[in-house]
């Protein structure tokens, strides 16, 4: 059996492919049971989010898991194979640790993925598919993620315009949980910004776009609602934060629209982030005392300052992960030796019982206890050393000699000459 992580994520597959391979939460337990019912798949767990679908399993044949994944979703393996990655053994361990620590996320360092991994482990445990290897793997991944979050600045520095938008909003409102956020546009930049804000769990998120269908698609991904671009003026007062990035040649929000919104809000502050070039929000809006308007240039300064510290934090996190991988690998290798250790002890016990029975029979016949003990000790030594002696005679002399000397620690034992000189 080998440990395998198999799946796809936002880096390897577009949303259209990720949607087709997503698992419905209410059917996940049944899916896990079907997966471990496949030949030679011993244990399994599945994580399925908007950004990734991954199978973690113990199997000697990773292809079996890939075949099942395609079949379960009624797809041809050839159609999804270009988007899949497969990480075996140590690579799988490292991958899971990086996922748990937020290093493999769309939003670097985001903490939500750790909760999603914990839920995946609970689901697998409830379904009865979480064996000892995966249980240990998940527990170690949670420990590594906690260490990364506690001892690095991985979640603090800002390295994208989208992340900077969140940080600037938090400066005004503190926690984002009570805020309402409006995204204007539905392109790549807005999608990334929405992902960042979604991680802060604001009270409400809405997407306005000229094409309502695209707004609805993005809103569904972040569990928000959609509205037509034409309704922004009448709805603007409902939102605390506005993030805009469209291809419009003219501003979407002018000073007059912003003033009307502020009057309806009774002068409660608003954060406006304009990521568009040319700008979606008139520069004059910045003169309003209760509007905090930030442009691409403002965000670029924050991003530039955060890149150096984030790079150092990632290096620190990778070192913690390296140590975690080494620790898990050591544990896994120790488990592989357990059956051999048990067999060795069992054989030694059988030989001991055999020689002890012979000695007891000799004592019952009235033989000298001293001679019985001598024969007992010699018999045990001869039988215990019989197999190693045969190994030395049959195998390559140099390699066999080194193996036996290492196993019995012969170089660490004092020689008879050393004992006589003491």
Tab-separated table of C-alpha atoms in Angstrom:
chain	number	residue	atom	x	y	z
A	1	UNK	CA	0.000	0.000	0.000
A	2	UNK	CA	1.146	3.544	-0.699
A	3	UNK	CA	-0.340	6.841	0.401
A	4	UNK	CA	-1.768	8.803	-2.535
A	5	UNK	CA	-3.212	12.294	-3.010
A	6	UNK	CA	-5.064	12.584	-6.321
A	7	UNK	CA	-7.187	15.409	-7.644
A	8	UNK	CA	-7.320	18.816	-9.260
A	9	UNK	CA	-7.502	22.421	-8.090
A	10	UNK	CA	-7.753	26.036	-9.206
A	11	UNK	CA	-4.178	25.883	-10.536
A	12	UNK	CA	-4.720	22.867	-12.803
A	13	UNK	CA	-8.354	23.093	-13.901
A	14	UNK	CA	-10.835	25.846	-14.874
A	15	UNK	CA	-14.063	26.280	-12.953
A	16	UNK	CA	-16.034	24.439	-15.673
A	17	UNK	CA	-14.016	21.265	-14.982
A	18	UNK	CA	-13.933	21.700	-11.206
A	19	UNK	CA	-17.736	21.991	-11.138
A	20	UNK	CA	-18.129	18.660	-12.932
A	21	UNK	CA	-15.929	16.852	-10.403
A	22	UNK	CA	-17.392	18.384	-7.248
A	23	UNK	CA	-19.080	16.130	-4.673
A	24	UNK	CA	-22.388	17.036	-3.076
A	25	UNK	CA	-21.910	17.148	0.726
A	26	UNK	CA	-24.990	15.014	1.392
A	27	UNK	CA	-23.662	12.238	-0.875
A	28	UNK	CA	-20.056	12.280	0.260
A	29	UNK	CA	-20.356	9.442	2.790
A	30	UNK	CA	-21.917	7.153	0.196
A	31	UNK	CA	-19.220	8.108	-2.308
A	32	UNK	CA	-16.514	7.188	0.205
A	33	UNK	CA	-18.103	3.800	0.829
A	34	UNK	CA	-18.209	3.166	-2.921
A	35	UNK	CA	-14.573	4.210	-3.253
A	36	UNK	CA	-13.185	1.842	-0.604
A	37	UNK	CA	-15.309	-0.943	-2.095
A	38	UNK	CA	-13.040	-0.757	-5.148
A	39	UNK	CA	-10.342	-3.441	-5.380
A	40	UNK	CA	-7.153	-2.621	-3.453
A	41	UNK	CA	-8.265	0.712	-1.973
A	42	UNK	CA	-7.917	0.297	1.778
A	43	UNK	CA	-8.940	3.697	3.194
A	44	UNK	CA	-10.009	7.037	1.768
A	45	UNK	CA	-11.059	10.628	2.418
A	46	UNK	CA	-12.357	13.260	-0.006
A	47	UNK	CA	-12.205	17.047	0.172
A	48	UNK	CA	-14.420	18.940	-2.260
A	49	UNK	CA	-14.547	22.762	-2.319
A	50	UNK	CA	-15.083	25.374	-5.015
A	51	UNK	CA	-11.326	25.417	-5.615
A	52	UNK	CA	-10.363	21.737	-5.335
A	53	UNK	CA	-11.502	18.125	-5.388
A	54	UNK	CA	-8.974	15.701	-3.930
A	55	UNK	CA	-8.958	12.042	-2.931
A	56	UNK	CA	-6.580	10.868	-0.228
A	57	UNK	CA	-6.279	7.102	-0.105
A	58	UNK	CA	-4.073	4.113	0.666
A	59	UNK	CA	-3.670	1.929	-2.408
A	60	UNK	CA	-0.954	0.190	-4.444
A	61	UNK	CA	-2.729	1.306	-7.644
A	62	UNK	CA	-3.423	5.080	-7.825
A	63	UNK	CA	-4.932	4.587	-11.276
A	64	UNK	CA	-7.806	2.757	-9.606
A	65	UNK	CA	-8.782	5.936	-7.736
A	66	UNK	CA	-8.577	8.027	-10.919
A	67	UNK	CA	-10.768	5.536	-12.778
A	68	UNK	CA	-13.334	5.621	-9.983
A	69	UNK	CA	-13.376	9.424	-9.882
A	70	UNK	CA	-14.161	9.638	-13.591
A	71	UNK	CA	-16.762	6.862	-13.454
A	72	UNK	CA	-18.499	8.324	-10.395
A	73	UNK	CA	-19.037	11.625	-12.208
A	74	UNK	CA	-20.033	9.908	-15.493
A	75	UNK	CA	-16.988	11.256	-17.310
A	76	UNK	CA	-14.332	9.680	-19.501
A	77	UNK	CA	-10.961	9.512	-17.783
A	78	UNK	CA	-9.325	10.921	-20.899
A	79	UNK	CA	-11.419	14.089	-20.529
A	80	UNK	CA	-10.175	14.862	-17.018
A	81	UNK	CA	-6.691	13.298	-17.038
A	82	UNK	CA	-4.941	16.503	-18.280
A	83	UNK	CA	-6.180	18.334	-15.170
A	84	UNK	CA	-5.344	15.663	-12.566
A	85	UNK	CA	-2.249	15.395	-10.393
A	86	UNK	CA	-1.127	12.354	-8.427
A	87	UNK	CA	1.223	12.626	-5.446
A	88	UNK	CA	2.554	9.367	-3.944
A	89	UNK	CA	3.890	8.762	-0.421
A	90	UNK	CA	6.124	11.639	0.804
A	91	UNK	CA	4.835	13.905	-1.964
A	92	UNK	CA	1.273	13.217	-0.813
A	93	UNK	CA	2.195	14.033	2.787
A	94	UNK	CA	3.841	17.293	1.756
A	95	UNK	CA	0.854	18.210	-0.430
A	96	UNK	CA	-1.678	17.676	2.359
A	97	UNK	CA	0.446	19.697	4.793
A	98	UNK	CA	0.726	22.577	2.277
A	99	UNK	CA	-3.027	22.479	1.667
A	100	UNK	CA	-3.786	22.554	5.401
A	101	UNK	CA	-1.358	25.443	5.921
A	102	UNK	CA	-2.913	27.554	3.156
A	103	UNK	CA	0.149	27.431	0.900
A	104	UNK	CA	-1.786	25.755	-1.921
A	105	UNK	CA	-4.826	28.052	-1.734
A	106	UNK	CA	-5.998	30.675	-4.193
A	107	UNK	CA	-5.764	33.093	-1.269
A	108	UNK	CA	-2.307	32.351	0.158
A	109	UNK	CA	-2.442	31.629	3.872
A	110	UNK	CA	-6.252	31.639	4.133
A	111	UNK	CA	-7.503	29.683	7.170
A	112	UNK	CA	-10.807	28.335	5.799
A	113	UNK	CA	-9.200	25.347	4.060
A	114	UNK	CA	-8.106	23.936	7.427
A	115	UNK	CA	-11.725	23.753	8.580
A	116	UNK	CA	-12.690	22.110	5.296
A	117	UNK	CA	-9.984	19.481	5.780
A	118	UNK	CA	-11.199	18.791	9.308
A	119	UNK	CA	-14.723	18.310	7.978
A	120	UNK	CA	-13.395	15.916	5.302
A	121	UNK	CA	-11.679	13.866	8.025
A	122	UNK	CA	-14.850	13.778	10.153
A	123	UNK	CA	-16.928	12.655	7.187
A	124	UNK	CA	-14.482	9.864	6.358
A	125	UNK	CA	-14.383	8.754	9.982
A	126	UNK	CA	-18.185	8.646	10.142
A	127	UNK	CA	-18.303	6.692	6.887
A	128	UNK	CA	-15.800	4.194	8.289
A	129	UNK	CA	-13.194	4.836	5.584
A	130	UNK	CA	-10.603	6.639	7.711
A	131	UNK	CA	-7.956	4.055	8.609
A	132	UNK	CA	-4.962	4.465	10.894
A	133	UNK	CA	-2.699	5.918	8.176
A	134	UNK	CA	-5.092	8.657	7.062
A	135	UNK	CA	-6.117	9.376	10.655
A	136	UNK	CA	-2.480	9.990	11.551
A	137	UNK	CA	-1.960	12.011	8.349
A	138	UNK	CA	-4.854	14.367	9.073
A	139	UNK	CA	-3.959	14.821	12.732
A	140	UNK	CA	-0.394	15.665	11.749
A	141	UNK	CA	-1.583	18.065	9.045
A	142	UNK	CA	-3.696	19.935	11.601
A	143	UNK	CA	-0.695	20.173	13.921
A	144	UNK	CA	1.588	21.427	11.127
A	145	UNK	CA	-0.999	24.007	10.009
A	146	UNK	CA	-1.314	25.315	13.557
A	147	UNK	CA	2.459	25.566	13.812
A	148	UNK	CA	2.646	27.466	10.512
A	149	UNK	CA	-0.077	29.890	11.534
A	150	UNK	CA	1.394	30.430	15.009
A	151	UNK	CA	5.046	30.806	14.030
A	152	UNK	CA	5.016	32.519	10.632
A	153	UNK	CA	3.465	35.630	9.127
A	154	UNK	CA	1.909	33.640	6.270
A	155	UNK	CA	-1.540	35.181	6.673
A	156	UNK	CA	-0.478	38.723	7.480
A	157	UNK	CA	1.356	40.186	4.488
A	158	UNK	CA	-0.599	41.279	1.416
A	159	UNK	CA	0.657	40.251	-2.022
A	160	UNK	CA	-2.333	40.862	-4.320
A	161	UNK	CA	-4.674	43.694	-5.180
A	162	UNK	CA	-7.608	41.574	-4.048
A	163	UNK	CA	-6.069	40.872	-0.644
A	164	UNK	CA	-5.168	44.528	-0.250
A	165	UNK	CA	-8.823	45.421	-0.822
A	166	UNK	CA	-9.785	43.335	2.189
A	167	UNK	CA	-7.035	44.778	4.388
A	168	UNK	CA	-8.049	48.345	3.577
A	169	UNK	CA	-11.684	47.575	4.328
A	170	UNK	CA	-10.717	46.007	7.660
A	171	UNK	CA	-8.909	49.198	8.618
A	172	UNK	CA	-12.239	51.030	8.489
A	173	UNK	CA	-14.682	48.408	9.739
A	174	UNK	CA	-12.497	46.073	11.801
A	175	UNK	CA	-14.252	42.720	11.460
A	176	UNK	CA	-15.897	42.162	8.088
A	177	UNK	CA	-18.632	39.921	9.522
A	178	UNK	CA	-21.174	42.754	9.857
A	179	UNK	CA	-20.462	44.340	6.476
A	180	UNK	CA	-22.276	44.154	3.151
A	181	UNK	CA	-20.043	43.995	0.084
A	182	UNK	CA	-20.944	44.867	-3.508
A	183	UNK	CA	-18.769	43.691	-6.404
A	184	UNK	CA	-19.228	45.518	-9.681
A	185	UNK	CA	-18.080	43.404	-12.628
A	186	UNK	CA	-17.583	39.651	-12.953
A	187	UNK	CA	-14.130	39.293	-14.449
A	188	UNK	CA	-11.030	37.552	-13.094
A	189	UNK	CA	-9.990	40.393	-10.756
A	190	UNK	CA	-13.447	40.664	-9.203
A	191	UNK	CA	-13.633	36.870	-8.856
A	192	UNK	CA	-10.333	36.878	-6.950
A	193	UNK	CA	-11.467	39.784	-4.764
A	194	UNK	CA	-14.719	37.964	-4.024
A	195	UNK	CA	-12.769	34.889	-2.935
A	196	UNK	CA	-10.733	37.008	-0.503
A	197	UNK	CA	-13.776	38.717	0.961
A	198	UNK	CA	-15.666	35.421	1.203
A	199	UNK	CA	-12.928	34.155	3.481
A	200	UNK	CA	-13.858	36.904	5.961
A	201	UNK	CA	-17.515	35.811	5.963
A	202	UNK	CA	-19.228	39.206	5.514
A	203	UNK	CA	-22.938	39.432	6.248
A	204	UNK	CA	-23.845	39.776	2.591
A	205	UNK	CA	-22.153	39.760	-0.810
A	206	UNK	CA	-23.704	40.870	-4.088
A	207	UNK	CA	-22.429	40.930	-7.668
A	208	UNK	CA	-23.605	43.503	-10.216
A	209	UNK	CA	-22.749	43.069	-13.864
A	210	UNK	CA	-23.987	44.162	-17.257
A	211	UNK	CA	-24.541	40.485	-18.158
A	212	UNK	CA	-26.700	39.171	-15.326
A	213	UNK	CA	-25.926	35.508	-16.069
A	214	UNK	CA	-22.218	36.071	-15.360
A	215	UNK	CA	-23.080	37.909	-12.150
A	216	UNK	CA	-25.276	35.000	-11.063
A	217	UNK	CA	-22.489	32.489	-11.753
A	218	UNK	CA	-19.969	34.360	-9.602
A	219	UNK	CA	-22.554	35.086	-6.894
A	220	UNK	CA	-23.326	31.384	-6.644
A	221	UNK	CA	-19.638	30.575	-6.099
A	222	UNK	CA	-19.402	32.954	-3.129
A	223	UNK	CA	-22.911	32.269	-1.818
A	224	UNK	CA	-24.115	35.770	-2.658
A	225	UNK	CA	-26.806	37.306	-4.859
A	226	UNK	CA	-26.757	39.004	-8.244
A	227	UNK	CA	-28.233	42.256	-9.532
A	228	UNK	CA	-28.246	44.128	-12.846
A	229	UNK	CA	-25.601	46.802	-13.322
A	230	UNK	CA	-28.365	49.352	-13.986
A	231	UNK	CA	-29.649	48.970	-10.413
A	232	UNK	CA	-26.367	49.974	-8.719
A	233	UNK	CA	-27.463	53.595	-8.249
A	234	UNK	CA	-30.614	52.745	-6.318
A	235	UNK	CA	-28.967	49.930	-4.307
A	236	UNK	CA	-25.602	51.533	-3.504
A	237	UNK	CA	-26.672	52.730	-0.039
A	238	UNK	CA	-27.207	49.114	1.063
A	239	UNK	CA	-23.476	48.340	0.957
A	240	UNK	CA	-20.559	49.204	3.222
A	241	UNK	CA	-17.847	48.114	0.797
A	242	UNK	CA	-17.857	48.488	-2.988
A	243	UNK	CA	-15.216	46.821	-5.173
A	244	UNK	CA	-15.379	47.665	-8.861
A	245	UNK	CA	-13.467	46.431	-11.914
A	246	UNK	CA	-15.200	46.638	-15.299
A	247	UNK	CA	-14.143	47.472	-18.820
A	248	UNK	CA	-16.421	50.484	-18.985
A	249	UNK	CA	-14.904	53.544	-20.728
A	250	UNK	CA	-16.951	55.819	-18.434
A	251	UNK	CA	-17.300	55.842	-14.619
A	252	UNK	CA	-19.962	53.591	-13.104
A	253	UNK	CA	-20.205	55.595	-9.850
A	254	UNK	CA	-20.139	59.375	-9.941
A	255	UNK	CA	-20.010	61.905	-7.103
A	256	UNK	CA	-23.747	62.546	-7.253
A	257	UNK	CA	-24.589	58.846	-6.939
A	258	UNK	CA	-22.219	58.497	-3.975
A	259	UNK	CA	-23.685	61.590	-2.236
A	260	UNK	CA	-27.228	60.207	-2.515
A	261	UNK	CA	-26.093	56.893	-1.081
A	262	UNK	CA	-24.393	58.603	1.874
A	263	UNK	CA	-27.550	60.587	2.681
A	264	UNK	CA	-29.563	57.366	2.747
A	265	UNK	CA	-26.901	55.790	4.964
A	266	UNK	CA	-27.079	58.774	7.341
A	267	UNK	CA	-23.384	59.420	6.708
A	268	UNK	CA	-22.232	55.959	7.769
A	269	UNK	CA	-18.825	55.428	6.114
A	270	UNK	CA	-18.260	53.538	2.878
A	271	UNK	CA	-15.120	51.932	1.471
A	272	UNK	CA	-14.806	52.038	-2.308
A	273	UNK	CA	-12.049	50.148	-4.116
A	274	UNK	CA	-11.559	50.970	-7.779
A	275	UNK	CA	-9.505	48.260	-9.511
A	276	UNK	CA	-10.371	49.405	-13.036
A	277	UNK	CA	-8.272	51.258	-15.601
A	278	UNK	CA	-9.841	53.517	-16.804
A	279	UNK	CA	-11.457	54.164	-13.449
A	280	UNK	CA	-14.982	53.027	-12.573
A	281	UNK	CA	-15.387	55.594	-9.770
A	282	UNK	CA	-14.991	59.316	-10.340
A	283	UNK	CA	-11.955	60.752	-8.513
A	284	UNK	CA	-14.181	63.494	-7.030
A	285	UNK	CA	-15.871	60.831	-4.866
A	286	UNK	CA	-12.721	60.814	-2.715
A	287	UNK	CA	-13.557	64.361	-1.561
A	288	UNK	CA	-16.664	63.135	0.285
A	289	UNK	CA	-15.828	62.994	3.984
A	290	UNK	CA	-17.463	59.600	4.636
A	291	UNK	CA	-16.066	57.754	1.585
A	292	UNK	CA	-12.691	56.044	1.690
A	293	UNK	CA	-11.755	55.638	-1.986
A	294	UNK	CA	-8.731	53.553	-2.995
A	295	UNK	CA	-7.356	53.161	-6.512
A	296	UNK	CA	-5.001	50.691	-8.181
A	297	UNK	CA	-2.043	52.900	-7.290
A	298	UNK	CA	-2.985	52.915	-3.601
A	299	UNK	CA	-3.224	49.126	-3.538
A	300	UNK	CA	0.042	48.688	-5.465
A	301	UNK	CA	1.955	50.374	-2.636
A	302	UNK	CA	0.538	47.939	-0.080
A	303	UNK	CA	1.262	44.942	-2.316
A	304	UNK	CA	4.854	46.035	-2.887
A	305	UNK	CA	5.490	46.354	0.847
A	306	UNK	CA	4.033	42.916	1.547
A	307	UNK	CA	5.913	40.826	-1.003
A	308	UNK	CA	9.238	40.657	0.833
A	309	UNK	CA	7.725	39.652	4.176
A	310	UNK	CA	5.414	37.090	2.526
A	311	UNK	CA	8.368	35.433	0.765
A	312	UNK	CA	10.154	35.042	4.089
A	313	UNK	CA	6.973	33.674	5.694
A	314	UNK	CA	6.570	31.053	2.962
A	315	UNK	CA	10.161	29.897	3.512
A	316	UNK	CA	9.498	29.588	7.243
A	317	UNK	CA	6.309	27.630	6.555
A	318	UNK	CA	8.087	25.265	4.157
A	319	UNK	CA	10.697	24.492	6.833
A	320	UNK	CA	7.943	23.605	9.311
A	321	UNK	CA	6.319	21.402	6.669
A	322	UNK	CA	9.657	19.682	5.910
A	323	UNK	CA	9.985	18.760	9.576
A	324	UNK	CA	6.397	17.504	9.635
A	325	UNK	CA	6.964	15.324	6.565
A	326	UNK	CA	10.088	13.804	8.125
A	327	UNK	CA	8.202	13.049	11.333
A	328	UNK	CA	5.275	11.407	9.517
A	329	UNK	CA	7.616	9.390	7.272
A	330	UNK	CA	9.491	8.108	10.309
A	331	UNK	CA	6.202	7.014	11.883
A	332	UNK	CA	5.072	5.305	8.646
A	333	UNK	CA	8.367	3.448	8.270
A	334	UNK	CA	8.107	2.287	11.868
A	335	UNK	CA	4.648	0.879	11.179
A	336	UNK	CA	5.972	-1.072	8.193
A	337	UNK	CA	8.505	-2.811	10.460
A	338	UNK	CA	5.886	-3.865	13.037
A	339	UNK	CA	4.816	-7.152	11.326
A	340	UNK	CA	8.470	-8.210	10.977
A	341	UNK	CA	9.205	-7.386	14.601
A	342	UNK	CA	6.181	-9.406	15.698
A	343	UNK	CA	7.227	-12.372	13.541
A	344	UNK	CA	10.778	-12.225	14.928
A	345	UNK	CA	9.554	-12.162	18.508
A	346	UNK	CA	7.086	-14.959	17.816
A	347	UNK	CA	9.833	-17.169	16.384
A	348	UNK	CA	12.140	-16.416	19.322
A	349	UNK	CA	9.357	-17.248	21.772
A	350	UNK	CA	8.712	-20.574	20.010
A	351	UNK	CA	12.393	-21.481	20.273
A	352	UNK	CA	12.457	-20.469	23.943
A	353	UNK	CA	9.444	-22.638	24.761
A	354	UNK	CA	10.984	-25.571	22.894
A	355	UNK	CA	14.289	-25.379	24.775
A	356	UNK	CA	12.527	-24.748	28.088
A	357	UNK	CA	10.373	-27.857	27.631
A	358	UNK	CA	13.504	-29.913	26.882
A	359	UNK	CA	15.185	-28.563	30.030
A	360	UNK	CA	12.142	-29.312	32.190
A	361	UNK	CA	12.107	-32.905	30.952
A	362	UNK	CA	15.806	-33.287	31.776
A	363	UNK	CA	15.254	-31.924	35.274
A	364	UNK	CA	12.359	-34.349	35.815
A	365	UNK	CA	14.726	-37.197	34.950
A	366	UNK	CA	17.035	-36.024	37.748
A	367	UNK	CA	19.829	-34.633	35.596
A	368	UNK	CA	22.197	-32.054	37.089
A	369	UNK	CA	20.635	-28.571	37.115
A	370	UNK	CA	24.000	-27.062	36.161
A	371	UNK	CA	24.227	-29.286	33.055
A	372	UNK	CA	20.574	-28.595	32.173
A	373	UNK	CA	21.158	-24.833	32.312
A	374	UNK	CA	24.307	-25.207	30.218
A	375	UNK	CA	22.447	-27.206	27.569
A	376	UNK	CA	19.505	-24.750	27.688
A	377	UNK	CA	21.722	-21.720	27.063
A	378	UNK	CA	23.727	-23.447	24.329
A	379	UNK	CA	20.552	-24.671	22.631
A	380	UNK	CA	19.021	-21.187	22.593
A	381	UNK	CA	22.205	-19.626	21.225
A	382	UNK	CA	22.555	-22.222	18.474
A	383	UNK	CA	18.945	-21.942	17.341
A	384	UNK	CA	18.819	-18.136	17.465
A	385	UNK	CA	22.046	-17.850	15.471
A	386	UNK	CA	21.224	-20.574	12.943
A	387	UNK	CA	19.340	-18.306	10.495
A	388	UNK	CA	21.872	-15.402	10.633
A	389	UNK	CA	24.717	-17.900	10.084
A	390	UNK	CA	23.004	-19.367	7.028
A	391	UNK	CA	22.404	-15.838	5.723
A	392	UNK	CA	26.137	-15.061	6.035
A	393	UNK	CA	27.077	-18.235	4.164
A	394	UNK	CA	24.600	-17.763	1.290
A	395	UNK	CA	24.575	-14.003	0.621
A	396	UNK	CA	27.156	-11.557	-0.704
A	397	UNK	CA	29.874	-11.710	1.939
A	398	UNK	CA	30.619	-8.011	2.429
A	399	UNK	CA	27.014	-6.805	2.391
A	400	UNK	CA	25.825	-9.696	4.537
A	401	UNK	CA	28.582	-9.140	7.079
A	402	UNK	CA	27.727	-5.430	7.352
A	403	UNK	CA	24.010	-6.200	7.741
A	404	UNK	CA	24.602	-8.738	10.505
A	405	UNK	CA	27.096	-6.488	12.308
A	406	UNK	CA	24.527	-3.633	12.170
A	407	UNK	CA	21.602	-5.817	13.298
A	408	UNK	CA	23.468	-7.330	16.251
A	409	UNK	CA	25.491	-4.154	16.954
A	410	UNK	CA	28.698	-6.179	16.964
A	411	UNK	CA	30.958	-3.162	16.550
A	412	UNK	CA	29.435	-1.614	19.676
A	413	UNK	CA	30.201	-4.665	21.854
A	414	UNK	CA	33.508	-4.980	23.715
A	415	UNK	CA	35.794	-7.751	22.467
A	416	UNK	CA	37.126	-10.504	24.723
A	417	UNK	CA	40.549	-8.902	24.599
A	418	UNK	CA	39.010	-5.641	25.855
A	419	UNK	CA	37.248	-7.512	28.660
A	420	UNK	CA	40.437	-9.316	29.670
A	421	UNK	CA	42.355	-6.041	29.784
A	422	UNK	CA	39.836	-4.443	32.126
